[in-house]
PDB file of N, CA, C and O in Angstrom:
ATOM      1  N   MET A   1       8.965  10.533 -23.473  1.00  0.00           N
ATOM      2  CA  MET A   1       8.947  11.795 -21.856  1.00  0.00           C
ATOM      3  C   MET A   1       7.794  11.127 -20.930  1.00  0.00           C
ATOM      4  O   MET A   1       6.290  10.663 -21.737  1.00  0.00           O
ATOM      5  N   MET A   2       8.306  11.563 -19.870  1.00  0.00           N
ATOM      6  CA  MET A   2       6.501  10.646 -18.943  1.00  0.00           C
ATOM      7  C   MET A   2       5.661  11.488 -18.627  1.00  0.00           C
ATOM      8  O   MET A   2       5.925  13.096 -18.478  1.00  0.00           O
ATOM      9  N   ARG A   3       4.570  11.247 -18.327  1.00  0.00           N
ATOM     10  CA  ARG A   3       3.582  12.540 -17.944  1.00  0.00           C
ATOM     11  C   ARG A   3       3.640  12.141 -16.890  1.00  0.00           C
ATOM     12  O   ARG A   3       2.893  11.349 -16.240  1.00  0.00           O
ATOM     13  N   LEU A   4       3.179  13.628 -16.084  1.00  0.00           N
ATOM     14  CA  LEU A   4       3.038  13.813 -14.664  1.00  0.00           C
ATOM     15  C   LEU A   4       1.393  13.967 -14.706  1.00  0.00           C
ATOM     16  O   LEU A   4       1.308  15.200 -15.132  1.00  0.00           O
ATOM     17  N   ASP A   5       0.254  13.232 -14.021  1.00  0.00           N
ATOM     18  CA  ASP A   5      -0.628  14.351 -13.816  1.00  0.00           C
ATOM     19  C   ASP A   5      -0.974  15.265 -12.823  1.00  0.00           C
ATOM     20  O   ASP A   5      -1.717  15.996 -12.904  1.00  0.00           O
ATOM     21  N   ASN A   6      -0.089  14.946 -11.545  1.00  0.00           N
ATOM     22  CA  ASN A   6      -0.339  15.973 -10.586  1.00  0.00           C
ATOM     23  C   ASN A   6       0.934  16.209  -9.803  1.00  0.00           C
ATOM     24  O   ASN A   6       1.413  15.592  -9.084  1.00  0.00           O
ATOM     25  N   PRO A   7       1.570  16.742 -10.989  1.00  0.00           N
ATOM     26  CA  PRO A   7       3.280  16.857 -10.036  1.00  0.00           C
ATOM     27  C   PRO A   7       3.121  17.865  -8.707  1.00  0.00           C
ATOM     28  O   PRO A   7       2.308  18.655  -8.677  1.00  0.00           O
ATOM     29  N   ARG A   8       4.409  17.458  -8.272  1.00  0.00           N
ATOM     30  CA  ARG A   8       4.522  17.988  -6.816  1.00  0.00           C
ATOM     31  C   ARG A   8       6.224  17.966  -6.764  1.00  0.00           C
ATOM     32  O   ARG A   8       6.961  17.135  -7.184  1.00  0.00           O
ATOM     33  N   ILE A   9       6.738  19.191  -6.190  1.00  0.00           N
ATOM     34  CA  ILE A   9       7.680  19.515  -6.124  1.00  0.00           C
ATOM     35  C   ILE A   9       8.190  19.204  -4.433  1.00  0.00           C
ATOM     36  O   ILE A   9       7.240  19.906  -3.707  1.00  0.00           O
ATOM     37  N   VAL A  10       9.356  18.025  -4.228  1.00  0.00           N
ATOM     38  CA  VAL A  10       9.520  17.884  -2.941  1.00  0.00           C
ATOM     39  C   VAL A  10      11.149  18.335  -2.920  1.00  0.00           C
ATOM     40  O   VAL A  10      11.959  18.303  -3.846  1.00  0.00           O
ATOM     41  N   THR A  11      11.324  18.782  -1.856  1.00  0.00           N
ATOM     42  CA  THR A  11      12.800  19.074  -1.402  1.00  0.00           C
ATOM     43  C   THR A  11      13.135  18.472  -0.456  1.00  0.00           C
ATOM     44  O   THR A  11      12.309  17.975   0.714  1.00  0.00           O
ATOM     45  N   SER A  12      14.390  17.956  -0.102  1.00  0.00           N
ATOM     46  CA  SER A  12      14.979  17.541   1.124  1.00  0.00           C
ATOM     47  C   SER A  12      16.490  17.786   1.188  1.00  0.00           C
ATOM     48  O   SER A  12      17.383  18.238   0.028  1.00  0.00           O
ATOM     49  N   LYS A  13      17.384  17.341   2.182  1.00  0.00           N
ATOM     50  CA  LYS A  13      18.552  17.910   2.600  1.00  0.00           C
ATOM     51  C   LYS A  13      19.271  16.537   2.446  1.00  0.00           C
ATOM     52  O   LYS A  13      18.785  15.884   3.821  1.00  0.00           O
ATOM     53  N   HIS A  14      19.908  15.880   1.821  1.00  0.00           N
ATOM     54  CA  HIS A  14      20.813  14.682   1.778  1.00  0.00           C
ATOM     55  C   HIS A  14      22.326  14.864   2.626  1.00  0.00           C
ATOM     56  O   HIS A  14      22.956  15.902   2.165  1.00  0.00           O
ATOM     57  N   PRO A  15      22.397  13.754   3.257  1.00  0.00           N
ATOM     58  CA  PRO A  15      23.731  14.242   4.172  1.00  0.00           C
ATOM     59  C   PRO A  15      24.945  14.387   3.125  1.00  0.00           C
ATOM     60  O   PRO A  15      26.213  15.065   3.244  1.00  0.00           O
ATOM     61  N   ASN A  16      24.910  13.484   1.900  1.00  0.00           N
ATOM     62  CA  ASN A  16      26.285  13.015   1.434  1.00  0.00           C
ATOM     63  C   ASN A  16      25.926  13.871  -0.272  1.00  0.00           C
ATOM     64  O   ASN A  16      26.797  14.217  -0.807  1.00  0.00           O
ATOM     65  N   MET A  17      24.258  14.288  -0.594  1.00  0.00           N
ATOM     66  CA  MET A  17      24.385  14.850  -2.000  1.00  0.00           C
ATOM     67  C   MET A  17      23.791  16.443  -1.742  1.00  0.00           C
ATOM     68  O   MET A  17      23.793  17.154  -2.817  1.00  0.00           O
ATOM     69  N   GLY A  18      23.340  16.745  -0.800  1.00  0.00           N
ATOM     70  CA  GLY A  18      23.536  17.833  -0.607  1.00  0.00           C
ATOM     71  C   GLY A  18      21.689  18.251  -0.685  1.00  0.00           C
ATOM     72  O   GLY A  18      20.854  17.397  -0.277  1.00  0.00           O
ATOM     73  N   ASN A  19      21.818  19.609  -0.926  1.00  0.00           N
ATOM     74  CA  ASN A  19      20.035  19.785  -1.368  1.00  0.00           C
ATOM     75  C   ASN A  19      19.539  19.143  -2.771  1.00  0.00           C
ATOM     76  O   ASN A  19      20.072  19.300  -3.673  1.00  0.00           O
ATOM     77  N   LEU A  20      18.470  18.427  -2.369  1.00  0.00           N
ATOM     78  CA  LEU A  20      17.880  17.774  -3.593  1.00  0.00           C
ATOM     79  C   LEU A  20      16.359  18.627  -3.837  1.00  0.00           C
ATOM     80  O   LEU A  20      15.438  18.794  -2.950  1.00  0.00           O
ATOM     81  N   VAL A  21      16.072  18.347  -5.068  1.00  0.00           N
ATOM     82  CA  VAL A  21      14.813  18.366  -5.560  1.00  0.00           C
ATOM     83  C   VAL A  21      14.314  17.541  -6.395  1.00  0.00           C
ATOM     84  O   VAL A  21      14.950  16.885  -7.511  1.00  0.00           O
ATOM     85  N   GLY A  22      12.898  16.861  -5.797  1.00  0.00           N
ATOM     86  CA  GLY A  22      12.328  15.713  -6.559  1.00  0.00           C
ATOM     87  C   GLY A  22      10.905  16.230  -7.296  1.00  0.00           C
ATOM     88  O   GLY A  22      10.239  16.836  -6.665  1.00  0.00           O
ATOM     89  N   VAL A  23      10.862  15.676  -8.607  1.00  0.00           N
ATOM     90  CA  VAL A  23       9.108  16.087  -9.066  1.00  0.00           C
ATOM     91  C   VAL A  23       8.734  14.855  -8.610  1.00  0.00           C
ATOM     92  O   VAL A  23       9.005  13.614  -9.497  1.00  0.00           O
ATOM     93  N   THR A  24       7.608  14.692  -8.286  1.00  0.00           N
ATOM     94  CA  THR A  24       6.994  13.242  -7.687  1.00  0.00           C
ATOM     95  C   THR A  24       5.433  13.913  -8.637  1.00  0.00           C
ATOM     96  O   THR A  24       5.018  14.606  -9.043  1.00  0.00           O
ATOM     97  N   ASN A  25       4.558  12.394  -8.696  1.00  0.00           N
ATOM     98  CA  ASN A  25       3.135  12.131  -9.369  1.00  0.00           C
ATOM     99  C   ASN A  25       2.423  12.249  -8.016  1.00  0.00           C
ATOM    100  O   ASN A  25       1.896  11.432  -8.159  1.00  0.00           O
ATOM    101  N   GLY A  26       2.489  13.193  -7.552  1.00  0.00           N
ATOM    102  CA  GLY A  26       1.671  13.509  -6.529  1.00  0.00           C
ATOM    103  C   GLY A  26       1.681  13.462  -5.082  1.00  0.00           C
ATOM    104  O   GLY A  26       0.845  13.424  -3.998  1.00  0.00           O
ATOM    105  N   SER A  27       2.997  12.612  -4.595  1.00  0.00           N
ATOM    106  CA  SER A  27       3.779  12.126  -3.661  1.00  0.00           C
ATOM    107  C   SER A  27       4.388  12.998  -2.635  1.00  0.00           C
ATOM    108  O   SER A  27       4.501  14.166  -3.704  1.00  0.00           O
ATOM    109  N   ARG A  28       4.258  12.901  -1.382  1.00  0.00           N
ATOM    110  CA  ARG A  28       4.956  14.042  -0.566  1.00  0.00           C
ATOM    111  C   ARG A  28       6.648  13.314  -0.138  1.00  0.00           C
ATOM    112  O   ARG A  28       7.137  13.757   0.458  1.00  0.00           O
ATOM    113  N   HIS A  29       6.855  12.238  -0.763  1.00  0.00           N
ATOM    114  CA  HIS A  29       8.241  11.382  -0.308  1.00  0.00           C
ATOM    115  C   HIS A  29       9.024  11.744  -1.521  1.00  0.00           C
ATOM    116  O   HIS A  29       8.645  11.294  -2.672  1.00  0.00           O
ATOM    117  N   LEU A  30       9.893  12.207  -1.235  1.00  0.00           N
ATOM    118  CA  LEU A  30      11.278  11.992  -2.278  1.00  0.00           C
ATOM    119  C   LEU A  30      11.935  10.971  -2.665  1.00  0.00           C
ATOM    120  O   LEU A  30      12.223  10.557  -4.129  1.00  0.00           O
ATOM    121  N   ASN A  31      11.534   9.509  -2.058  1.00  0.00           N
ATOM    122  CA  ASN A  31      11.703   8.446  -2.551  1.00  0.00           C
ATOM    123  C   ASN A  31      10.594   8.221  -4.049  1.00  0.00           C
ATOM    124  O   ASN A  31      11.280   7.075  -4.775  1.00  0.00           O
ATOM    125  N   ASP A  32       9.890   8.782  -4.060  1.00  0.00           N
ATOM    126  CA  ASP A  32       8.506   8.344  -5.096  1.00  0.00           C
ATOM    127  C   ASP A  32       9.395   9.244  -6.346  1.00  0.00           C
ATOM    128  O   ASP A  32       8.289   9.295  -7.581  1.00  0.00           O
ATOM    129  N   SER A  33       9.981  10.145  -6.421  1.00  0.00           N
ATOM    130  CA  SER A  33      10.383  11.149  -7.425  1.00  0.00           C
ATOM    131  C   SER A  33      10.540  10.654  -8.624  1.00  0.00           C
ATOM    132  O   SER A  33      11.490   9.593  -8.850  1.00  0.00           O
ATOM    133  N   ARG A  34      10.268  11.209  -9.729  1.00  0.00           N
ATOM    134  CA  ARG A  34      10.372  10.566 -11.342  1.00  0.00           C
ATOM    135  C   ARG A  34      11.437  11.515 -11.952  1.00  0.00           C
ATOM    136  O   ARG A  34      12.540  10.763 -12.499  1.00  0.00           O
ATOM    137  N   TYR A  35      12.228  12.616 -11.426  1.00  0.00           N
ATOM    138  CA  TYR A  35      12.763  13.564 -11.424  1.00  0.00           C
ATOM    139  C   TYR A  35      13.480  13.903 -10.430  1.00  0.00           C
ATOM    140  O   TYR A  35      12.981  14.333  -9.498  1.00  0.00           O
ATOM    141  N   LEU A  36      14.939  13.708 -10.260  1.00  0.00           N
ATOM    142  CA  LEU A  36      15.930  14.013  -8.742  1.00  0.00           C
ATOM    143  C   LEU A  36      17.059  14.605  -9.470  1.00  0.00           C
ATOM    144  O   LEU A  36      17.660  14.197 -10.478  1.00  0.00           O
ATOM    145  N   SER A  37      17.356  15.850  -8.632  1.00  0.00           N
ATOM    146  CA  SER A  37      18.555  16.489  -9.166  1.00  0.00           C
ATOM    147  C   SER A  37      19.147  17.283  -7.803  1.00  0.00           C
ATOM    148  O   SER A  37      18.097  17.914  -6.773  1.00  0.00           O
ATOM    149  N   SER A  38      20.381  17.428  -7.772  1.00  0.00           N
ATOM    150  CA  SER A  38      20.932  18.077  -6.563  1.00  0.00           C
ATOM    151  C   SER A  38      20.887  19.410  -7.119  1.00  0.00           C
ATOM    152  O   SER A  38      21.799  19.858  -7.742  1.00  0.00           O
ATOM    153  N   ILE A  39      20.653  20.677  -6.334  1.00  0.00           N
ATOM    154  CA  ILE A  39      20.631  21.876  -6.336  1.00  0.00           C
ATOM    155  C   ILE A  39      21.791  22.791  -6.070  1.00  0.00           C
ATOM    156  O   ILE A  39      21.942  23.790  -6.336  1.00  0.00           O
ATOM    157  N   ASP A  40      22.956  21.853  -5.289  1.00  0.00           N
ATOM    158  CA  ASP A  40      24.038  22.639  -4.853  1.00  0.00           C
ATOM    159  C   ASP A  40      24.823  22.755  -6.226  1.00  0.00           C
ATOM    160  O   ASP A  40      25.005  21.950  -6.874  1.00  0.00           O
ATOM    161  N   ILE A  41      25.918  23.991  -6.126  1.00  0.00           N
ATOM    162  CA  ILE A  41      26.555  24.361  -6.813  1.00  0.00           C
ATOM    163  C   ILE A  41      28.003  23.811  -6.605  1.00  0.00           C
ATOM    164  O   ILE A  41      28.572  24.215  -5.390  1.00  0.00           O
ATOM    165  N   TRP A  42      28.572  23.007  -7.576  1.00  0.00           N
ATOM    166  CA  TRP A  42      29.982  23.028  -7.846  1.00  0.00           C
ATOM    167  C   TRP A  42      31.032  23.118  -8.344  1.00  0.00           C
ATOM    168  O   TRP A  42      30.301  23.862  -9.304  1.00  0.00           O
ATOM    169  N   ASN A  43      31.983  23.244  -8.235  1.00  0.00           N
ATOM    170  CA  ASN A  43      32.779  23.444  -9.013  1.00  0.00           C
ATOM    171  C   ASN A  43      32.810  23.332 -10.435  1.00  0.00           C
ATOM    172  O   ASN A  43      33.816  23.882 -11.005  1.00  0.00           O
ATOM    173  N   ASP A  44      32.674  22.166 -10.532  1.00  0.00           N
ATOM    174  CA  ASP A  44      32.780  21.349 -11.731  1.00  0.00           C
ATOM    175  C   ASP A  44      31.784  22.093 -12.689  1.00  0.00           C
ATOM    176  O   ASP A  44      31.637  21.078 -14.055  1.00  0.00           O
ATOM    177  N   ASP A  45      30.820  22.241 -12.117  1.00  0.00           N
ATOM    178  CA  ASP A  45      29.850  22.739 -13.171  1.00  0.00           C
ATOM    179  C   ASP A  45      29.445  23.577 -13.811  1.00  0.00           C
ATOM    180  O   ASP A  45      30.426  24.534 -13.937  1.00  0.00           O
ATOM    181  N   ASP A  46      29.204  23.565 -15.078  1.00  0.00           N
ATOM    182  CA  ASP A  46      29.409  24.746 -16.587  1.00  0.00           C
ATOM    183  C   ASP A  46      28.519  25.857 -16.132  1.00  0.00           C
ATOM    184  O   ASP A  46      27.572  25.479 -14.948  1.00  0.00           O
ATOM    185  N   MET A  47      28.584  26.390 -16.753  1.00  0.00           N
ATOM    186  CA  MET A  47      27.868  27.756 -17.055  1.00  0.00           C
ATOM    187  C   MET A  47      26.149  27.397 -16.910  1.00  0.00           C
ATOM    188  O   MET A  47      25.198  28.263 -16.174  1.00  0.00           O
ATOM    189  N   GLU A  48      26.100  26.506 -17.580  1.00  0.00           N
ATOM    190  CA  GLU A  48      24.573  26.613 -17.701  1.00  0.00           C
ATOM    191  C   GLU A  48      23.723  25.904 -16.868  1.00  0.00           C
ATOM    192  O   GLU A  48      22.891  25.922 -16.504  1.00  0.00           O
ATOM    193  N   THR A  49      24.258  24.745 -16.074  1.00  0.00           N
ATOM    194  CA  THR A  49      24.000  23.771 -15.232  1.00  0.00           C
ATOM    195  C   THR A  49      23.968  24.814 -13.752  1.00  0.00           C
ATOM    196  O   THR A  49      22.910  24.674 -13.039  1.00  0.00           O
ATOM    197  N   ARG A  50      25.323  25.941 -13.500  1.00  0.00           N
ATOM    198  CA  ARG A  50      25.425  26.576 -12.647  1.00  0.00           C
ATOM    199  C   ARG A  50      24.179  27.689 -12.614  1.00  0.00           C
ATOM    200  O   ARG A  50      22.859  27.512 -11.794  1.00  0.00           O
ATOM    201  N   THR A  51      23.425  27.972 -14.126  1.00  0.00           N
ATOM    202  CA  THR A  51      22.339  28.932 -14.639  1.00  0.00           C
ATOM    203  C   THR A  51      20.943  28.377 -13.665  1.00  0.00           C
ATOM    204  O   THR A  51      20.346  28.689 -13.116  1.00  0.00           O
ATOM    205  N   PHE A  52      20.809  27.064 -14.229  1.00  0.00           N
ATOM    206  CA  PHE A  52      19.869  25.962 -14.072  1.00  0.00           C
ATOM    207  C   PHE A  52      19.590  25.621 -12.575  1.00  0.00           C
ATOM    208  O   PHE A  52      18.614  26.054 -12.225  1.00  0.00           O
ATOM    209  N   LYS A  53      21.009  25.497 -11.960  1.00  0.00           N
ATOM    210  CA  LYS A  53      20.909  25.349 -10.380  1.00  0.00           C
ATOM    211  C   LYS A  53      20.147  26.418  -9.765  1.00  0.00           C
ATOM    212  O   LYS A  53      19.727  26.730  -8.233  1.00  0.00           O
ATOM    213  N   ILE A  54      20.806  27.724  -9.931  1.00  0.00           N
ATOM    214  CA  ILE A  54      20.562  28.906  -9.165  1.00  0.00           C
ATOM    215  C   ILE A  54      18.768  28.899  -9.361  1.00  0.00           C
ATOM    216  O   ILE A  54      17.944  29.421  -8.661  1.00  0.00           O
ATOM    217  N   ILE A  55      17.984  29.145 -10.550  1.00  0.00           N
ATOM    218  CA  ILE A  55      16.732  29.009 -10.702  1.00  0.00           C
ATOM    219  C   ILE A  55      16.154  28.237 -10.118  1.00  0.00           C
ATOM    220  O   ILE A  55      15.172  28.164  -9.393  1.00  0.00           O
ATOM    221  N   MET A  56      16.637  26.826  -9.762  1.00  0.00           N
ATOM    222  CA  MET A  56      15.437  25.865  -8.791  1.00  0.00           C
ATOM    223  C   MET A  56      16.172  26.448  -7.115  1.00  0.00           C
ATOM    224  O   MET A  56      15.202  25.915  -6.693  1.00  0.00           O
ATOM    225  N   GLN A  57      17.181  26.902  -6.865  1.00  0.00           N
ATOM    226  CA  GLN A  57      17.043  27.238  -5.933  1.00  0.00           C
ATOM    227  C   GLN A  57      16.242  28.268  -5.347  1.00  0.00           C
ATOM    228  O   GLN A  57      15.500  28.579  -4.228  1.00  0.00           O
ATOM    229  N   CYS A  58      16.610  29.605  -6.598  1.00  0.00           N
ATOM    230  CA  CYS A  58      15.048  30.453  -6.557  1.00  0.00           C
ATOM    231  C   CYS A  58      13.782  30.318  -6.434  1.00  0.00           C
ATOM    232  O   CYS A  58      12.818  29.981  -5.122  1.00  0.00           O
ATOM    233  N   LEU A  59      13.075  29.128  -6.960  1.00  0.00           N
ATOM    234  CA  LEU A  59      11.808  28.374  -7.193  1.00  0.00           C
ATOM    235  C   LEU A  59      11.934  27.455  -5.715  1.00  0.00           C
ATOM    236  O   LEU A  59      10.699  27.822  -5.435  1.00  0.00           O
ATOM    237  N   THR A  60      12.646  27.157  -5.608  1.00  0.00           N
ATOM    238  CA  THR A  60      12.550  26.682  -4.282  1.00  0.00           C
ATOM    239  C   THR A  60      12.311  27.030  -3.325  1.00  0.00           C
ATOM    240  O   THR A  60      11.386  27.341  -2.033  1.00  0.00           O
ATOM    241  N   ARG A  61      12.829  28.394  -2.911  1.00  0.00           N
ATOM    242  CA  ARG A  61      12.871  29.121  -1.892  1.00  0.00           C
ATOM    243  C   ARG A  61      11.421  30.133  -1.992  1.00  0.00           C
ATOM    244  O   ARG A  61      10.797  30.234  -0.912  1.00  0.00           O
ATOM    245  N   GLU A  62      10.927  30.362  -3.306  1.00  0.00           N
ATOM    246  CA  GLU A  62       9.770  30.785  -3.545  1.00  0.00           C
ATOM    247  C   GLU A  62       8.430  29.832  -3.073  1.00  0.00           C
ATOM    248  O   GLU A  62       7.789  30.216  -2.217  1.00  0.00           O
ATOM    249  N   ASN A  63       8.736  28.354  -3.697  1.00  0.00           N
ATOM    250  CA  ASN A  63       7.740  27.511  -3.160  1.00  0.00           C
ATOM    251  C   ASN A  63       7.914  27.352  -1.377  1.00  0.00           C
ATOM    252  O   ASN A  63       6.637  27.309  -1.197  1.00  0.00           O
ATOM    253  N   ASP A  64       8.683  27.235  -0.638  1.00  0.00           N
ATOM    254  CA  ASP A  64       8.558  27.653   0.485  1.00  0.00           C
ATOM    255  C   ASP A  64       8.278  28.447   1.202  1.00  0.00           C
ATOM    256  O   ASP A  64       7.302  28.599   1.747  1.00  0.00           O
ATOM    257  N   TYR A  65       8.176  29.744   0.917  1.00  0.00           N
ATOM    258  CA  TYR A  65       7.493  30.914   1.173  1.00  0.00           C
ATOM    259  C   TYR A  65       5.867  30.740   0.724  1.00  0.00           C
ATOM    260  O   TYR A  65       4.972  31.353   1.652  1.00  0.00           O
ATOM    261  N   LEU A  66       5.693  30.410  -0.206  1.00  0.00           N
ATOM    262  CA  LEU A  66       4.217  30.151  -0.891  1.00  0.00           C
ATOM    263  C   LEU A  66       3.156  29.030   0.546  1.00  0.00           C
ATOM    264  O   LEU A  66       2.256  29.259   0.372  1.00  0.00           O
ATOM    265  N   LYS A  67       4.248  27.829   0.735  1.00  0.00           N
ATOM    266  CA  LYS A  67       3.784  26.681   1.548  1.00  0.00           C
ATOM    267  C   LYS A  67       3.706  27.989   3.115  1.00  0.00           C
ATOM    268  O   LYS A  67       2.304  27.319   3.400  1.00  0.00           O
ATOM    269  N   ARG A  68       4.183  28.487   3.146  1.00  0.00           N
ATOM    270  CA  ARG A  68       4.033  29.073   4.833  1.00  0.00           C
ATOM    271  C   ARG A  68       3.004  30.024   4.455  1.00  0.00           C
ATOM    272  O   ARG A  68       2.235  30.470   5.579  1.00  0.00           O
ATOM    273  N   GLU A  69       3.296  31.140   3.385  1.00  0.00           N
ATOM    274  CA  GLU A  69       1.678  31.906   3.587  1.00  0.00           C
ATOM    275  C   GLU A  69       0.201  31.383   3.026  1.00  0.00           C
ATOM    276  O   GLU A  69      -0.312  31.407   4.009  1.00  0.00           O
ATOM    277  N   ASN A  70       0.599  30.334   2.626  1.00  0.00           N
ATOM    278  CA  ASN A  70      -0.713  29.164   2.510  1.00  0.00           C
ATOM    279  C   ASN A  70      -0.898  28.686   3.948  1.00  0.00           C
ATOM    280  O   ASN A  70      -2.654  29.268   4.160  1.00  0.00           O
ATOM    281  N   ARG A  71      -0.416  28.607   4.983  1.00  0.00           N
ATOM    282  CA  ARG A  71      -0.026  27.796   5.458  1.00  0.00           C
ATOM    283  C   ARG A  71      -1.443  28.904   6.839  1.00  0.00           C
ATOM    284  O   ARG A  71      -2.145  28.716   7.376  1.00  0.00           O
ATOM    285  N   ARG A  72      -0.395  30.236   6.838  1.00  0.00           N
ATOM    286  CA  ARG A  72      -0.649  31.282   7.675  1.00  0.00           C
ATOM    287  C   ARG A  72      -2.216  31.996   7.116  1.00  0.00           C
ATOM    288  O   ARG A  72      -3.196  32.055   7.899  1.00  0.00           O
ATOM    289  N   LEU A  73      -2.805  31.760   6.103  1.00  0.00           N
ATOM    290  CA  LEU A  73      -3.987  32.036   5.369  1.00  0.00           C
ATOM    291  C   LEU A  73      -4.974  31.350   5.732  1.00  0.00           C
ATOM    292  O   LEU A  73      -6.001  31.808   6.507  1.00  0.00           O
ATOM    293  N   MET A  74      -4.483  29.767   5.674  1.00  0.00           N
ATOM    294  CA  MET A  74      -5.560  28.933   6.189  1.00  0.00           C
ATOM    295  C   MET A  74      -5.985  29.135   7.405  1.00  0.00           C
ATOM    296  O   MET A  74      -7.061  28.517   8.210  1.00  0.00           O
ATOM    297  N   LYS A  75      -5.031  29.420   8.274  1.00  0.00           N
ATOM    298  CA  LYS A  75      -4.866  29.119   9.858  1.00  0.00           C
ATOM    299  C   LYS A  75      -6.002  30.774  10.005  1.00  0.00           C
ATOM    300  O   LYS A  75      -6.895  30.575  10.798  1.00  0.00           O
ATOM    301  N   ILE A  76      -5.762  31.692   9.718  1.00  0.00           N
ATOM    302  CA  ILE A  76      -6.720  32.970   9.345  1.00  0.00           C
ATOM    303  C   ILE A  76      -8.181  32.620   9.554  1.00  0.00           C
ATOM    304  O   ILE A  76      -9.377  32.937   9.758  1.00  0.00           O
ATOM    305  N   TYR A  77      -8.337  31.505   8.147  1.00  0.00           N
ATOM    306  CA  TYR A  77      -9.441  30.981   7.726  1.00  0.00           C
ATOM    307  C   TYR A  77     -10.404  30.377   8.674  1.00  0.00           C
ATOM    308  O   TYR A  77     -11.435  30.587   8.698  1.00  0.00           O
ATOM    309  N   ARG A  78      -9.781  29.422   9.316  1.00  0.00           N
ATOM    310  CA  ARG A  78     -10.210  28.497  10.332  1.00  0.00           C
ATOM    311  C   ARG A  78     -10.615  29.493  11.506  1.00  0.00           C
ATOM    312  O   ARG A  78     -11.564  29.364  12.226  1.00  0.00           O
ATOM    313  N   GLU A  79      -9.746  30.484  11.607  1.00  0.00           N
ATOM    314  CA  GLU A  79      -9.973  31.423  12.923  1.00  0.00           C
ATOM    315  C   GLU A  79     -11.447  32.070  12.666  1.00  0.00           C
ATOM    316  O   GLU A  79     -12.136  31.884  13.667  1.00  0.00           O
ATOM    317  N   ILE A  80     -11.546  32.562  11.594  1.00  0.00           N
ATOM    318  CA  ILE A  80     -13.024  33.428  11.430  1.00  0.00           C
ATOM    319  C   ILE A  80     -13.752  32.593  11.058  1.00  0.00           C
ATOM    320  O   ILE A  80     -14.958  32.469  11.042  1.00  0.00           O
ATOM    321  N   GLY A  81     -13.671  31.329  10.965  1.00  0.00           N
ATOM    322  CA  GLY A  81     -14.892  29.943  10.913  1.00  0.00           C
ATOM    323  C   GLY A  81     -15.319  29.899   9.509  1.00  0.00           C
ATOM    324  O   GLY A  81     -16.470  29.338   9.071  1.00  0.00           O
ATOM    325  N   GLY A  82     -14.943  30.434   9.021  1.00  0.00           N
ATOM    326  CA  GLY A  82     -15.044  30.164   7.146  1.00  0.00           C
ATOM    327  C   GLY A  82     -16.253  31.020   7.020  1.00  0.00           C
ATOM    328  O   GLY A  82     -17.096  31.073   5.922  1.00  0.00           O
ATOM    329  N   LEU A  83     -16.470  32.417   7.634  1.00  0.00           N
ATOM    330  CA  LEU A  83     -17.586  33.399   7.564  1.00  0.00           C
ATOM    331  C   LEU A  83     -17.899  34.160   6.240  1.00  0.00           C
ATOM    332  O   LEU A  83     -18.278  34.911   6.029  1.00  0.00           O
ATOM    333  N   CYS A  84     -16.390  34.070   5.898  1.00  0.00           N
ATOM    334  CA  CYS A  84     -16.226  35.559   5.185  1.00  0.00           C
ATOM    335  C   CYS A  84     -16.033  34.420   3.964  1.00  0.00           C
ATOM    336  O   CYS A  84     -14.813  34.179   3.021  1.00  0.00           O
ATOM    337  N   ARG A  85     -17.212  34.084   3.207  1.00  0.00           N
ATOM    338  CA  ARG A  85     -17.095  33.459   1.431  1.00  0.00           C
ATOM    339  C   ARG A  85     -17.183  34.602   0.659  1.00  0.00           C
ATOM    340  O   ARG A  85     -18.078  35.498   0.570  1.00  0.00           O
ATOM    341  N   ILE A  86     -16.505  34.026  -0.585  1.00  0.00           N
ATOM    342  CA  ILE A  86     -16.513  34.993  -2.024  1.00  0.00           C
ATOM    343  C   ILE A  86     -17.542  34.146  -2.737  1.00  0.00           C
ATOM    344  O   ILE A  86     -17.404  33.225  -2.780  1.00  0.00           O
TER     345      ILE A  86
END
């Protein structure tokens, strides 16, 4: 089993393979993926594979939402100049 010290989830849309999810060791590039999977559901997928892909699609959407929310909060933080420290 390969150990990832700094795992990062990377998503991409490939013209032939559809929506892809890759896990990298800190890189932001899909080419550096240690694990790569298509999350599009195909007709020949069994029930376990479909369930796995549905879960991955939900996590990908949630990850995208959290990235946007983080950017929004960082923008607000920069606008107030970091005056509000906890």
